[in-house]
């Protein structure tokens, strides 16, 4: 199974300042079709998860452009350019390259 | 608008059974893989099972193999999760999720159904 490791576990942030979350996989997430199926989800308190980024860096329609994803192979990063109060929640990376699908442990972003 | 609505959660004793349902609307249900993802209280997300469009391809996390069965009824736009031999560690919110935007990620989620396994 592919293990997804996120750091940090918690990220205190100041509104207007940037934030960065790292996700590392135990093996390459490059699929046999050449794509890398690494996504980022946000979960606000009491809400279901919400997809932000897919295929490393593609932002879902409606997601603010302050969210960006980057990386390759086994190392990936989610960046928030200027944190806003509504960004508080837990962020998860997820790989869909192979079964079993696996999630990172989550990073709590708090103001 | 894509909508997923889970039902069937509740309190069950260890060793008991429960069947979750997910009713879908706003998209052509029969054209998409469907999945269940769970979240234990205060914990992270865990993928549970996925099912392909015609129900012929099923995948499960090891911890539920032999106990849980994922299925679908495309005529009813419904996804199911039959859960047998339930354990305390199965206590979680169970979400129905899918990828309708071609993202190879979960772009659509239900609100979740709480399953509590306790005596």
PDB file of C-alpha atoms in Angstrom:
ATOM      1  CA  UNK A   1       0.000   0.000   0.000  1.00  0.00           C
ATOM      2  CA  UNK A   2       1.124   3.562  -0.669  1.00  0.00           C
ATOM      3  CA  UNK A   3       1.617   5.508   2.545  1.00  0.00           C
ATOM      4  CA  UNK A   4       0.947   9.243   2.391  1.00  0.00           C
ATOM      5  CA  UNK A   5       2.781  11.366   4.969  1.00  0.00           C
ATOM      6  CA  UNK A   6       1.792  14.975   5.554  1.00  0.00           C
ATOM      7  CA  UNK A   7       3.720  17.663   7.386  1.00  0.00           C
ATOM      8  CA  UNK A   8       3.181  19.625   9.483  1.00  0.00           C
ATOM      9  CA  UNK A   9       0.379  18.141  11.573  1.00  0.00           C
ATOM     10  CA  UNK A  10      -0.725  21.618  12.521  1.00  0.00           C
ATOM     11  CA  UNK A  11      -0.054  25.019  11.008  1.00  0.00           C
ATOM     12  CA  UNK A  12      -0.876  28.179  12.933  1.00  0.00           C
ATOM     13  CA  UNK A  13      -1.204  30.987  10.418  1.00  0.00           C
ATOM     14  CA  UNK A  14      -1.800  34.723  10.358  1.00  0.00           C
ATOM     15  CA  UNK A  15      -4.448  36.073   7.951  1.00  0.00           C
ATOM     16  CA  UNK A  16      -2.769  37.481   4.878  1.00  0.00           C
ATOM     17  CA  UNK A  17       0.324  35.346   5.321  1.00  0.00           C
ATOM     18  CA  UNK A  18       1.224  32.293   3.225  1.00  0.00           C
ATOM     19  CA  UNK A  19       0.919  28.679   4.316  1.00  0.00           C
ATOM     20  CA  UNK A  20       2.461  25.524   2.918  1.00  0.00           C
ATOM     21  CA  UNK A  21       1.656  21.833   3.453  1.00  0.00           C
ATOM     22  CA  UNK A  22       3.883  18.983   2.360  1.00  0.00           C
ATOM     23  CA  UNK A  23       2.780  15.495   1.304  1.00  0.00           C
ATOM     24  CA  UNK A  24       5.172  12.660   0.618  1.00  0.00           C
ATOM     25  CA  UNK A  25       4.239   9.263  -0.789  1.00  0.00           C
ATOM     26  CA  UNK A  26       6.076   6.013  -0.036  1.00  0.00           C
ATOM     27  CA  UNK A  27       6.353   5.290  -3.754  1.00  0.00           C
ATOM     28  CA  UNK A  28       5.978   7.155  -7.012  1.00  0.00           C
ATOM     29  CA  UNK A  29       2.435   8.261  -7.834  1.00  0.00           C
ATOM     30  CA  UNK A  30       3.034   8.248 -11.586  1.00  0.00           C
ATOM     31  CA  UNK A  31       0.361   6.030 -13.131  1.00  0.00           C
ATOM     32  CA  UNK A  32       1.060   3.732 -16.068  1.00  0.00           C
ATOM     33  CA  UNK A  33      -0.879   6.209 -18.209  1.00  0.00           C
ATOM     34  CA  UNK A  34       1.656   8.924 -17.368  1.00  0.00           C
ATOM     35  CA  UNK A  35      -0.612  10.943 -15.094  1.00  0.00           C
ATOM     36  CA  UNK A  36      -0.045  11.544 -11.386  1.00  0.00           C
ATOM     37  CA  UNK A  37      -3.252  11.206  -9.409  1.00  0.00           C
ATOM     38  CA  UNK A  38      -2.492  13.308  -6.365  1.00  0.00           C
ATOM     39  CA  UNK A  39      -5.246  15.531  -5.028  1.00  0.00           C
ATOM     40  CA  UNK A  40      -5.794  17.933  -2.128  1.00  0.00           C
ATOM     41  CA  UNK A  41      -9.000  18.246  -0.132  1.00  0.00           C
ATOM     42  CA  UNK A  42     -10.166  20.733   2.466  1.00  0.00           C
ATOM     43  CA  UNK A  43     -12.463  19.806   5.331  1.00  0.00           C
ATOM     44  CA  UNK A  44     -13.989  22.616   7.305  1.00  0.00           C
ATOM     45  CA  UNK A  45     -15.341  21.820  10.784  1.00  0.00           C
ATOM     46  CA  UNK A  46     -18.563  19.827  10.607  1.00  0.00           C
ATOM     47  CA  UNK A  47     -18.485  19.592   6.827  1.00  0.00           C
ATOM     48  CA  UNK A  48     -17.691  16.837   4.333  1.00  0.00           C
ATOM     49  CA  UNK A  49     -14.401  17.144   2.482  1.00  0.00           C
ATOM     50  CA  UNK A  50     -14.158  19.430  -0.535  1.00  0.00           C
ATOM     51  CA  UNK A  51     -11.831  18.855  -3.475  1.00  0.00           C
ATOM     52  CA  UNK A  52      -9.456  21.746  -4.142  1.00  0.00           C
ATOM     53  CA  UNK A  53      -6.686  20.429  -6.392  1.00  0.00           C
ATOM     54  CA  UNK A  54      -6.376  17.313  -8.587  1.00  0.00           C
ATOM     55  CA  UNK A  55      -3.602  15.826 -10.725  1.00  0.00           C
ATOM     56  CA  UNK A  56      -1.021  17.679  -8.603  1.00  0.00           C
ATOM     57  CA  UNK A  57      -1.803  21.212  -9.713  1.00  0.00           C
ATOM     58  CA  UNK A  58      -5.194  21.498 -11.415  1.00  0.00           C
ATOM     59  CA  UNK A  59      -7.536  23.730  -9.459  1.00  0.00           C
ATOM     60  CA  UNK A  60     -11.199  22.685  -9.406  1.00  0.00           C
ATOM     61  CA  UNK A  61     -13.607  25.243 -10.833  1.00  0.00           C
ATOM     62  CA  UNK A  62     -14.625  27.725  -8.157  1.00  0.00           C
ATOM     63  CA  UNK A  63     -11.562  27.202  -5.972  1.00  0.00           C
ATOM     64  CA  UNK A  64      -9.831  30.512  -5.203  1.00  0.00           C
ATOM     65  CA  UNK A  65      -6.547  31.036  -7.026  1.00  0.00           C
ATOM     66  CA  UNK A  66      -4.725  31.569  -3.727  1.00  0.00           C
ATOM     67  CA  UNK A  67      -4.622  27.752  -3.567  1.00  0.00           C
ATOM     68  CA  UNK A  68      -1.944  26.085  -5.673  1.00  0.00           C
ATOM     69  CA  UNK A  69      -0.430  22.630  -5.913  1.00  0.00           C
ATOM     70  CA  UNK A  70       2.972  21.502  -7.101  1.00  0.00           C
ATOM     71  CA  UNK A  71       5.353  18.579  -7.010  1.00  0.00           C
ATOM     72  CA  UNK A  72       6.201  15.377  -8.811  1.00  0.00           C
ATOM     73  CA  UNK A  73       6.930  11.716  -8.176  1.00  0.00           C
ATOM     74  CA  UNK A  74       6.759  11.352  -4.415  1.00  0.00           C
ATOM     75  CA  UNK A  75       6.883  14.927  -3.115  1.00  0.00           C
ATOM     76  CA  UNK A  76       3.981  17.346  -3.312  1.00  0.00           C
ATOM     77  CA  UNK A  77       3.032  20.706  -1.831  1.00  0.00           C
ATOM     78  CA  UNK A  78      -0.158  22.670  -1.305  1.00  0.00           C
ATOM     79  CA  UNK A  79       0.333  26.407  -0.916  1.00  0.00           C
ATOM     80  CA  UNK A  80      -2.072  29.078   0.198  1.00  0.00           C
ATOM     81  CA  UNK A  81      -0.651  32.413  -0.963  1.00  0.00           C
ATOM     82  CA  UNK A  82      -2.574  34.574   1.524  1.00  0.00           C
ATOM     83  CA  UNK A  83      -4.558  32.759   4.188  1.00  0.00           C
ATOM     84  CA  UNK A  84      -8.080  33.953   4.866  1.00  0.00           C
ATOM     85  CA  UNK A  85     -10.251  33.168   7.882  1.00  0.00           C
ATOM     86  CA  UNK A  86     -12.434  30.824   5.800  1.00  0.00           C
ATOM     87  CA  UNK A  87      -9.405  28.625   5.067  1.00  0.00           C
ATOM     88  CA  UNK A  88      -9.441  27.225   8.598  1.00  0.00           C
ATOM     89  CA  UNK A  89      -9.851  23.462   8.569  1.00  0.00           C
ATOM     90  CA  UNK A  90      -8.002  20.228   7.920  1.00  0.00           C
ATOM     91  CA  UNK A  91      -6.283  19.584   4.615  1.00  0.00           C
ATOM     92  CA  UNK A  92      -5.684  16.108   3.197  1.00  0.00           C
ATOM     93  CA  UNK A  93      -3.662  14.820   0.298  1.00  0.00           C
ATOM     94  CA  UNK A  94      -4.921  11.694  -1.439  1.00  0.00           C
ATOM     95  CA  UNK A  95      -3.500   9.339  -4.030  1.00  0.00           C
ATOM     96  CA  UNK A  96      -5.692   7.609  -6.597  1.00  0.00           C
ATOM     97  CA  UNK A  97      -2.888   6.066  -8.622  1.00  0.00           C
ATOM     98  CA  UNK A  98      -3.463   2.594  -7.240  1.00  0.00           C
ATOM     99  CA  UNK A  99      -5.776   0.676  -4.939  1.00  0.00           C
ATOM    100  CA  UNK A 100      -6.078   0.857  -2.021  1.00  0.00           C
ATOM    101  CA  UNK A 101      -6.599   4.596  -2.331  1.00  0.00           C
ATOM    102  CA  UNK A 102      -4.904   6.339   0.566  1.00  0.00           C
ATOM    103  CA  UNK A 103      -5.051   9.677   2.331  1.00  0.00           C
ATOM    104  CA  UNK A 104      -2.469  11.611   4.260  1.00  0.00           C
ATOM    105  CA  UNK A 105      -3.090  12.017   7.965  1.00  0.00           C
ATOM    106  CA  UNK A 106      -4.240  15.617   7.596  1.00  0.00           C
ATOM    107  CA  UNK A 107      -2.862  19.047   8.418  1.00  0.00           C
ATOM    108  CA  UNK A 108      -4.877  21.372  10.612  1.00  0.00           C
ATOM    109  CA  UNK A 109      -4.722  25.003   9.513  1.00  0.00           C
ATOM    110  CA  UNK A 110      -5.746  27.362  12.277  1.00  0.00           C
ATOM    111  CA  UNK A 111      -5.629  31.098  12.726  1.00  0.00           C
TER     112      UNK A 111
ATOM    113  CA  UNK B   1     -26.350  20.004  -9.479  1.00  0.00           C
ATOM    114  CA  UNK B   2     -24.725  16.803  -8.257  1.00  0.00           C
ATOM    115  CA  UNK B   3     -26.278  15.540  -5.033  1.00  0.00           C
ATOM    116  CA  UNK B   4     -25.391  12.501  -2.951  1.00  0.00           C
ATOM    117  CA  UNK B   5     -27.518  11.591   0.061  1.00  0.00           C
ATOM    118  CA  UNK B   6     -26.526   8.841   2.481  1.00  0.00           C
ATOM    119  CA  UNK B   7     -29.008   7.044   4.721  1.00  0.00           C
ATOM    120  CA  UNK B   8     -29.161   3.974   6.924  1.00  0.00           C
ATOM    121  CA  UNK B   9     -26.715   4.937   9.630  1.00  0.00           C
ATOM    122  CA  UNK B  10     -27.381   4.292  13.300  1.00  0.00           C
ATOM    123  CA  UNK B  11     -26.392   2.435  16.440  1.00  0.00           C
ATOM    124  CA  UNK B  12     -25.599  -1.268  16.142  1.00  0.00           C
ATOM    125  CA  UNK B  13     -24.112  -3.802  18.534  1.00  0.00           C
ATOM    126  CA  UNK B  14     -20.723  -5.391  17.889  1.00  0.00           C
ATOM    127  CA  UNK B  15     -21.144  -8.318  15.532  1.00  0.00           C
ATOM    128  CA  UNK B  16     -24.272  -6.797  14.033  1.00  0.00           C
ATOM    129  CA  UNK B  17     -25.108  -5.679  10.518  1.00  0.00           C
ATOM    130  CA  UNK B  18     -26.156  -2.465   8.834  1.00  0.00           C
ATOM    131  CA  UNK B  19     -26.826  -1.410   5.255  1.00  0.00           C
ATOM    132  CA  UNK B  20     -25.988   2.083   4.077  1.00  0.00           C
ATOM    133  CA  UNK B  21     -27.573   3.635   1.011  1.00  0.00           C
ATOM    134  CA  UNK B  22     -26.510   6.576  -1.123  1.00  0.00           C
ATOM    135  CA  UNK B  23     -29.033   8.121  -3.481  1.00  0.00           C
ATOM    136  CA  UNK B  24     -27.566  10.136  -6.330  1.00  0.00           C
ATOM    137  CA  UNK B  25     -29.042  12.863  -8.519  1.00  0.00           C
ATOM    138  CA  UNK B  26     -27.888  15.524 -10.932  1.00  0.00           C
ATOM    139  CA  UNK B  27     -25.678  13.272 -13.045  1.00  0.00           C
ATOM    140  CA  UNK B  28     -25.821  10.039 -15.040  1.00  0.00           C
ATOM    141  CA  UNK B  29     -25.219   7.669 -12.139  1.00  0.00           C
ATOM    142  CA  UNK B  30     -24.598   4.600 -14.292  1.00  0.00           C
ATOM    143  CA  UNK B  31     -21.602   6.252 -15.980  1.00  0.00           C
ATOM    144  CA  UNK B  32     -19.413   6.737 -12.911  1.00  0.00           C
ATOM    145  CA  UNK B  33     -17.394   4.814 -10.374  1.00  0.00           C
ATOM    146  CA  UNK B  34     -18.760   5.212  -6.871  1.00  0.00           C
ATOM    147  CA  UNK B  35     -16.993   4.925  -3.522  1.00  0.00           C
ATOM    148  CA  UNK B  36     -17.383   4.909   0.232  1.00  0.00           C
ATOM    149  CA  UNK B  37     -14.973   6.842   2.450  1.00  0.00           C
ATOM    150  CA  UNK B  38     -15.176   6.864   6.243  1.00  0.00           C
ATOM    151  CA  UNK B  39     -13.959   9.066   9.056  1.00  0.00           C
ATOM    152  CA  UNK B  40     -13.738   7.848  12.637  1.00  0.00           C
ATOM    153  CA  UNK B  41     -14.574  10.457  15.293  1.00  0.00           C
ATOM    154  CA  UNK B  42     -11.794  13.031  15.457  1.00  0.00           C
ATOM    155  CA  UNK B  43      -9.693  11.115  12.941  1.00  0.00           C
ATOM    156  CA  UNK B  44      -8.689  11.388   9.305  1.00  0.00           C
ATOM    157  CA  UNK B  45     -10.224  10.082   6.113  1.00  0.00           C
ATOM    158  CA  UNK B  46     -10.065   6.412   5.131  1.00  0.00           C
ATOM    159  CA  UNK B  47     -11.067   4.986   1.777  1.00  0.00           C
ATOM    160  CA  UNK B  48     -13.325   1.965   2.273  1.00  0.00           C
ATOM    161  CA  UNK B  49     -14.479   0.626  -1.091  1.00  0.00           C
ATOM    162  CA  UNK B  50     -15.017   1.486  -4.751  1.00  0.00           C
ATOM    163  CA  UNK B  51     -17.243   0.049  -7.450  1.00  0.00           C
ATOM    164  CA  UNK B  52     -17.117   0.484 -11.202  1.00  0.00           C
ATOM    165  CA  UNK B  53     -19.976   1.501 -13.452  1.00  0.00           C
ATOM    166  CA  UNK B  54     -21.627  -1.886 -14.004  1.00  0.00           C
ATOM    167  CA  UNK B  55     -20.757  -3.339 -10.614  1.00  0.00           C
ATOM    168  CA  UNK B  56     -18.298  -5.895 -11.952  1.00  0.00           C
ATOM    169  CA  UNK B  57     -15.206  -4.332 -10.379  1.00  0.00           C
ATOM    170  CA  UNK B  58     -15.040  -4.014  -6.603  1.00  0.00           C
ATOM    171  CA  UNK B  59     -12.153  -2.888  -4.425  1.00  0.00           C
ATOM    172  CA  UNK B  60     -11.912  -2.835  -0.634  1.00  0.00           C
ATOM    173  CA  UNK B  61      -9.531  -1.722   2.060  1.00  0.00           C
ATOM    174  CA  UNK B  62      -8.065  -4.783   3.780  1.00  0.00           C
ATOM    175  CA  UNK B  63      -9.731  -4.074   7.127  1.00  0.00           C
ATOM    176  CA  UNK B  64     -13.245  -4.602   5.689  1.00  0.00           C
ATOM    177  CA  UNK B  65     -12.626  -7.410   3.201  1.00  0.00           C
ATOM    178  CA  UNK B  66     -14.965 -10.316   3.858  1.00  0.00           C
ATOM    179  CA  UNK B  67     -17.219  -8.188   6.062  1.00  0.00           C
ATOM    180  CA  UNK B  68     -18.417  -5.316   3.839  1.00  0.00           C
ATOM    181  CA  UNK B  69     -19.977  -5.532   0.371  1.00  0.00           C
ATOM    182  CA  UNK B  70     -20.361  -2.589  -1.983  1.00  0.00           C
ATOM    183  CA  UNK B  71     -23.082  -2.732  -4.624  1.00  0.00           C
ATOM    184  CA  UNK B  72     -25.223  -0.502  -6.794  1.00  0.00           C
ATOM    185  CA  UNK B  73     -28.589  -0.355  -8.526  1.00  0.00           C
ATOM    186  CA  UNK B  74     -28.237   1.860 -11.579  1.00  0.00           C
ATOM    187  CA  UNK B  75     -31.999   1.818 -12.211  1.00  0.00           C
ATOM    188  CA  UNK B  76     -32.487   3.393  -8.782  1.00  0.00           C
ATOM    189  CA  UNK B  77     -29.438   5.690  -8.903  1.00  0.00           C
ATOM    190  CA  UNK B  78     -28.336   4.108  -5.660  1.00  0.00           C
ATOM    191  CA  UNK B  79     -25.118   2.869  -4.076  1.00  0.00           C
ATOM    192  CA  UNK B  80     -25.073   0.516  -1.103  1.00  0.00           C
ATOM    193  CA  UNK B  81     -22.692  -0.715   1.557  1.00  0.00           C
ATOM    194  CA  UNK B  82     -23.692  -3.886   3.366  1.00  0.00           C
ATOM    195  CA  UNK B  83     -21.716  -4.064   6.602  1.00  0.00           C
ATOM    196  CA  UNK B  84     -21.592  -7.333   8.555  1.00  0.00           C
ATOM    197  CA  UNK B  85     -19.655  -8.435  11.634  1.00  0.00           C
ATOM    198  CA  UNK B  86     -19.320  -4.832  12.723  1.00  0.00           C
ATOM    199  CA  UNK B  87     -16.638  -3.885  15.222  1.00  0.00           C
ATOM    200  CA  UNK B  88     -16.201  -0.918  17.521  1.00  0.00           C
ATOM    201  CA  UNK B  89     -13.427   0.341  15.260  1.00  0.00           C
ATOM    202  CA  UNK B  90     -15.934   0.633  12.388  1.00  0.00           C
ATOM    203  CA  UNK B  91     -17.587   3.539  14.209  1.00  0.00           C
ATOM    204  CA  UNK B  92     -17.363   6.444  11.779  1.00  0.00           C
ATOM    205  CA  UNK B  93     -19.117   8.842   9.478  1.00  0.00           C
ATOM    206  CA  UNK B  94     -19.468   7.089   6.130  1.00  0.00           C
ATOM    207  CA  UNK B  95     -19.392   9.303   3.057  1.00  0.00           C
ATOM    208  CA  UNK B  96     -20.514   8.438  -0.432  1.00  0.00           C
ATOM    209  CA  UNK B  97     -18.168  10.032  -2.985  1.00  0.00           C
ATOM    210  CA  UNK B  98     -17.546  10.101  -6.700  1.00  0.00           C
ATOM    211  CA  UNK B  99     -15.656  11.741  -9.533  1.00  0.00           C
ATOM    212  CA  UNK B 100     -18.070  13.235 -12.054  1.00  0.00           C
ATOM    213  CA  UNK B 101     -15.708  15.843 -13.436  1.00  0.00           C
ATOM    214  CA  UNK B 102     -13.029  13.536 -14.752  1.00  0.00           C
ATOM    215  CA  UNK B 103     -10.605  14.550 -12.014  1.00  0.00           C
ATOM    216  CA  UNK B 104      -9.610  11.046 -10.833  1.00  0.00           C
ATOM    217  CA  UNK B 105     -10.309  12.468  -7.395  1.00  0.00           C
ATOM    218  CA  UNK B 106     -13.408  12.805  -5.218  1.00  0.00           C
ATOM    219  CA  UNK B 107     -15.020  15.980  -6.511  1.00  0.00           C
ATOM    220  CA  UNK B 108     -18.494  15.180  -5.131  1.00  0.00           C
ATOM    221  CA  UNK B 109     -19.378  14.117  -1.590  1.00  0.00           C
ATOM    222  CA  UNK B 110     -22.507  13.413   0.400  1.00  0.00           C
ATOM    223  CA  UNK B 111     -23.084  14.812   3.882  1.00  0.00           C
ATOM    224  CA  UNK B 112     -22.319  11.462   5.479  1.00  0.00           C
ATOM    225  CA  UNK B 113     -24.084   8.874   7.643  1.00  0.00           C
ATOM    226  CA  UNK B 114     -22.955   8.127  11.191  1.00  0.00           C
ATOM    227  CA  UNK B 115     -22.487   4.490  12.126  1.00  0.00           C
ATOM    228  CA  UNK B 116     -21.913   3.753  15.800  1.00  0.00           C
ATOM    229  CA  UNK B 117     -20.917   0.256  16.866  1.00  0.00           C
ATOM    230  CA  UNK B 118     -21.385  -0.134  20.606  1.00  0.00           C
ATOM    231  CA  UNK B 119     -23.042  -2.369  23.160  1.00  0.00           C
TER     232      UNK B 119
END
